[in-house]
Every structure is written in structure tokens, then in C-alpha cells.
CSV table of C-alpha atoms in Angstrom, one decimal:
chain,number,residue,atom,x,y,z
H,1,MET,CA,113.0,123.0,132.1
H,2,ARG,CA,112.9,120.2,134.5
H,3,VAL,CA,113.3,116.5,133.6
H,4,THR,CA,110.5,115.0,135.7
H,5,MET,CA,110.7,111.4,134.5
H,6,LEU,CA,112.7,109.0,132.4
H,7,GLU,CA,110.4,106.0,131.7
H,8,PRO,CA,112.0,102.9,130.2
H,9,VAL,CA,110.3,101.7,127.0
H,10,GLY,CA,111.4,98.2,126.0
H,11,LYS,CA,115.1,97.4,126.3
H,12,LYS,CA,116.6,100.3,124.4
H,13,GLN,CA,114.4,103.3,124.7
H,14,ILE,CA,113.4,105.9,127.3
H,15,ARG,CA,110.4,108.2,127.3
H,16,LEU,CA,111.4,111.7,128.4
H,17,TYR,CA,109.0,113.8,130.4
H,18,LEU,CA,109.7,117.5,130.8
H,19,GLU,CA,107.6,119.4,133.4
H,20,ASP,CA,105.4,116.3,133.8
H,21,GLU,CA,104.6,116.4,130.0
H,22,ARG,CA,105.5,113.6,127.7
H,23,TYR,CA,108.2,115.1,125.4
H,24,CYS,CA,109.9,112.4,123.3
H,25,LEU,CA,111.4,108.9,123.0
H,26,LEU,CA,115.1,108.6,123.2
H,27,TYR,CA,117.6,105.7,122.9
H,28,ALA,CA,119.3,105.0,126.3
H,29,GLY,CA,122.7,105.9,124.8
H,30,GLU,CA,121.4,109.3,123.7
H,31,ALA,CA,119.9,110.0,127.2
H,32,ARG,CA,123.4,109.1,128.7
H,33,ARG,CA,125.2,111.2,126.2
H,34,LEU,CA,123.0,114.2,127.0
H,35,GLY,CA,123.5,113.5,130.7
H,36,LEU,CA,119.8,113.3,131.4
H,37,LYS,CA,118.7,112.4,134.9
H,38,GLU,CA,115.4,112.6,136.7
H,39,ASP,CA,114.7,115.8,138.7
H,40,MET,CA,117.5,117.7,136.9
H,41,ASP,CA,117.1,121.1,135.3
H,42,LEU,CA,117.8,120.9,131.6
H,43,SER,CA,120.1,123.8,130.6
H,44,GLU,CA,119.3,125.8,127.4
H,45,VAL,CA,122.4,124.2,125.7
H,46,GLN,CA,121.2,120.6,126.6
H,47,LYS,CA,117.6,121.5,125.4
H,48,ASN,CA,119.0,122.9,122.1
H,49,GLU,CA,121.2,119.8,121.6
H,50,LEU,CA,118.2,117.5,122.3
H,51,ASP,CA,115.9,119.4,119.9
H,52,SER,CA,118.6,119.5,117.2
H,53,MET,CA,119.1,115.7,117.5
H,54,LEU,CA,115.3,115.1,117.4
H,55,LEU,CA,114.9,117.4,114.4
H,56,SER,CA,117.7,115.5,112.5
H,57,ARG,CA,116.0,112.2,113.3
H,58,ALA,CA,112.6,113.6,112.1
H,59,LYS,CA,114.2,114.9,108.8
H,60,LEU,CA,115.9,111.6,108.2
H,61,LYS,CA,112.8,109.6,108.8
H,62,ALA,CA,110.7,111.9,106.6
H,63,MET,CA,113.3,111.4,103.8
H,64,ASN,CA,113.3,107.7,104.2
H,65,LEU,CA,109.5,107.6,104.1
H,66,LEU,CA,109.5,109.5,100.8
H,67,LYS,CA,112.1,107.2,99.3
H,68,VAL,CA,109.5,104.4,99.5
H,69,SER,CA,106.6,106.3,98.0
H,70,ASP,CA,105.0,109.8,97.6
H,71,ARG,CA,103.1,111.0,100.7
H,72,THR,CA,101.0,113.9,101.7
H,73,LYS,CA,102.1,116.4,104.5
H,74,GLU,CA,99.6,114.8,106.9
H,75,GLU,CA,100.8,111.3,106.2
H,76,ILE,CA,104.4,112.4,107.1
H,77,ARG,CA,103.1,114.1,110.2
H,78,MET,CA,101.2,110.9,111.3
H,79,ARG,CA,104.2,108.7,110.7
H,80,LEU,CA,106.5,111.0,112.7
H,81,ARG,CA,104.0,111.3,115.6
H,82,ARG,CA,104.3,107.5,116.0
H,83,LEU,CA,108.0,108.0,116.9
H,84,GLU,CA,106.9,110.3,119.7
H,85,LEU,CA,108.7,113.3,118.5
H,86,PRO,CA,107.9,116.9,119.6
H,87,GLU,CA,105.5,118.7,117.4
H,88,SER,CA,108.1,121.4,116.6
H,89,CYS,CA,110.5,118.8,115.2
H,90,ILE,CA,107.7,117.2,113.2
H,91,GLU,CA,106.8,120.6,111.7
H,92,GLY,CA,110.5,121.3,111.1
H,93,ALA,CA,110.9,118.0,109.2
H,94,VAL,CA,107.7,118.7,107.1
H,95,SER,CA,109.0,122.2,106.2
H,96,TYR,CA,112.4,120.8,105.4
H,97,VAL,CA,111.1,118.2,102.9
H,98,GLU,CA,108.5,120.6,101.5
H,99,GLY,CA,111.3,123.2,101.0
H,100,TYR,CA,113.0,120.8,98.6
H,101,HIS,CA,109.7,120.0,96.9
H,102,TYR,CA,109.9,116.4,98.1
H,103,ILE,CA,106.2,116.7,99.2
H,104,ASP,CA,103.6,118.7,97.3
H,105,ASP,CA,100.0,118.0,98.2
H,106,GLU,CA,98.7,119.5,95.0
H,107,ALA,CA,100.9,117.4,92.8
H,108,TYR,CA,100.1,114.4,95.0
H,109,VAL,CA,96.3,114.9,94.3
H,110,ARG,CA,96.9,115.4,90.5
H,111,ASN,CA,98.9,112.1,90.4
H,112,TYR,CA,96.4,110.3,92.5
H,113,ILE,CA,93.5,111.3,90.3
H,114,GLY,CA,95.6,110.6,87.2
H,115,TYR,CA,96.5,107.1,88.4
H,116,ARG,CA,93.3,106.0,90.2
H,117,GLY,CA,90.8,108.2,88.5
H,118,PHE,CA,90.0,105.9,85.7
H,119,SER,CA,88.6,103.2,88.0
H,120,LYS,CA,87.1,105.0,91.0
H,121,SER,CA,84.2,107.4,91.6
H,122,ARG,CA,84.8,111.0,92.6
H,123,LEU,CA,83.3,110.2,96.0
H,124,LYS,CA,85.6,107.3,96.6
H,125,LEU,CA,88.7,109.2,95.5
H,126,ARG,CA,87.7,112.2,97.8
H,127,GLN,CA,87.2,109.8,100.8
H,128,GLU,CA,90.6,108.1,100.2
H,129,LEU,CA,92.4,111.5,99.9
H,130,LEU,CA,90.6,112.9,103.0
H,131,LYS,CA,92.1,110.1,105.0
H,132,LYS,CA,95.5,111.2,103.7
H,133,GLY,CA,94.9,114.7,105.0
H,134,ILE,CA,93.8,116.4,101.7
H,135,SER,CA,91.1,119.0,102.1
H,136,THR,CA,87.8,118.6,100.2
H,137,GLU,CA,88.5,122.1,98.7
H,138,LEU,CA,91.8,121.1,97.2
H,139,PHE,CA,90.4,117.8,95.9
H,140,GLU,CA,87.4,119.5,94.2
H,141,GLN,CA,89.6,122.2,92.7
H,142,ILE,CA,91.9,119.6,91.1
H,143,TRP,CA,89.1,117.3,90.1
H,144,GLU,CA,87.4,120.2,88.2
H,145,GLU,CA,90.7,121.0,86.4
H,146,SER,CA,91.4,117.3,85.6
H,147,ALA,CA,88.6,116.9,83.0
H,148,VAL,CA,87.9,113.4,84.2
H,149,SER,CA,84.3,112.3,83.3
H,150,GLU,CA,82.7,110.2,86.0
H,151,SER,CA,80.1,108.8,83.7
H,152,ASP,CA,83.0,107.6,81.3
H,153,ILE,CA,84.7,105.9,84.3
H,154,LEU,CA,81.4,104.3,85.3
H,155,ARG,CA,80.7,103.1,81.7
H,156,THR,CA,84.2,101.5,81.6
H,157,GLN,CA,83.7,99.8,85.0
H,158,ILE,CA,80.3,98.5,83.9
H,159,LYS,CA,81.8,97.1,80.7
H,160,LYS,CA,84.5,95.5,82.7
H,161,ARG,CA,82.0,93.9,85.1
H,162,ILE,CA,79.9,92.6,82.2
H,163,ARG,CA,83.1,90.9,80.8
H,164,GLN,CA,83.8,89.3,84.2
H,165,LYS,CA,80.3,88.5,85.4
H,166,GLY,CA,78.2,88.3,82.3
H,167,PRO,CA,75.4,90.5,80.8
H,168,VAL,CA,73.1,92.8,82.7
H,169,THR,CA,69.7,91.0,83.0
H,170,GLU,CA,66.4,91.6,84.8
H,171,GLU,CA,67.6,89.2,87.5
H,172,ASN,CA,70.9,90.8,88.3
H,173,PHE,CA,70.0,94.5,87.6
H,174,GLN,CA,69.5,95.4,91.3
H,175,LYS,CA,72.7,93.5,92.2
H,176,ASN,CA,74.7,95.5,89.7
H,177,LEU,CA,73.1,98.8,90.8
H,178,ALA,CA,74.0,98.1,94.4
H,179,PHE,CA,77.5,97.1,93.4
H,180,PHE,CA,78.3,100.4,91.7
H,181,ALA,CA,76.3,102.5,94.3
H,182,ARG,CA,78.7,101.1,97.0
H,183,LYS,CA,81.6,102.3,94.9
H,184,GLY,CA,80.2,105.8,95.2
H,185,PHE,CA,78.8,106.4,91.8
H,186,SER,CA,75.6,108.4,91.3
H,187,ILE,CA,72.4,106.3,91.3
H,188,HIS,CA,71.1,108.3,88.4
H,189,ASP,CA,74.2,107.6,86.3
H,190,ILE,CA,74.2,103.9,87.2
H,191,LEU,CA,70.6,103.5,86.2
H,192,GLU,CA,71.0,105.3,82.9
H,193,ILE,CA,74.1,103.3,81.9
H,194,LEU,CA,72.9,99.9,83.2
H,195,LYS,CA,69.7,100.3,81.1
H,196,GLU,CA,71.8,100.8,78.0
H,197,TYR,CA,73.6,97.5,78.6
H,198,LYS,CA,70.6,95.5,79.9
H,199,GLU,CA,69.6,92.5,77.7
């Protein structure tokens, strides 16, 4: 493989291009230690040393991210991509932390629903988890198993709103309806429960 460019990034880093393709970000000291120069052919030993170093960095970063809070596989991938690591190192790091059960998307969804499920609609939870790389299928499977009742959640949220904003009246009925509809609850359920509490 040919080193086609070493592009300075800030004061301390260098972007390495192999065969005209962006490969990774390195610290200047690492590039010197590996003896990298533009227009040189990278030996198999140097390439293996480079990949091994990048994989170690990816694993360490993944572990540090998980120290702070639980994350999904996709969240780990997204954070590692920001470091401009090769995809093989990113996948290696994800497999590493997954192998030790430090990440488990199924457990993550169960915890997420358990923790946030009492205050948010099914739709809102699904949208939030979709952004974190959780498939709709996995979410729906765990939601069904969770025995969470969306109408109970809605009822609790309506009672909370009444405590904060006052009773449901003819004047504010539409406003309340719109408020809960924006939160992703079913219009039918909102109408039924609001009518019960309407003065």
C-alpha cells in the first residue's frame, strides 16, 4: 500500500491517505514512530503495526465512552467514526466490547423503556431509539414484552398536566389535545381520557 499524502490537521495530528483514500488520523509522533513519509510503500509489518495501534485506540475509546453511560452499538460506531478510524478498527472495537457484554442493544432498549416508558408515548420512544441505531423490529418486540400500557402513561401525564396547568375546560380542550398529540399519543386515546377529566 502506498502512502499518498500526510495532511496536517491542527498542530498535533496528521491525516493519513493510503492509495489516495482517507485512512485515519494519527498524532505526529505516531507517524514519525511508524516512519511514515509521503510516496512511500507501506510494508505489511508497518500496516499491521498501524492497524493494531488504531484498534487499541478504538477499544480504549469505546471503553471510556461506556464508563460514562450505556450506549447502543450504533452510538459507539458514530463516536468512533468522529475520530476518523478505519471501519475495520471500529467494528473490531464494537466486537470487543460486545464480547464482554459491555454493550447489549436488547438490554439497552429494555432499560430505556423501563426508565423513560412511564412518561413518553410509544411513538416518541421508538423515534428516540431509532436515532440511537435501534431497529423498529427490536423496539416493537421489546415493547410488546414490556406490558407497558400507553393509555396508563397518557392518563398519568394528563393528571400531571392538570396539576401544573389547571383543569381541562372547554376553552383549553384543543390546546391540551394538541399538546399530547405532539408527544406522539393516539388522538383517539387523548380524546377519550381528556373527556373524562373535562370540567
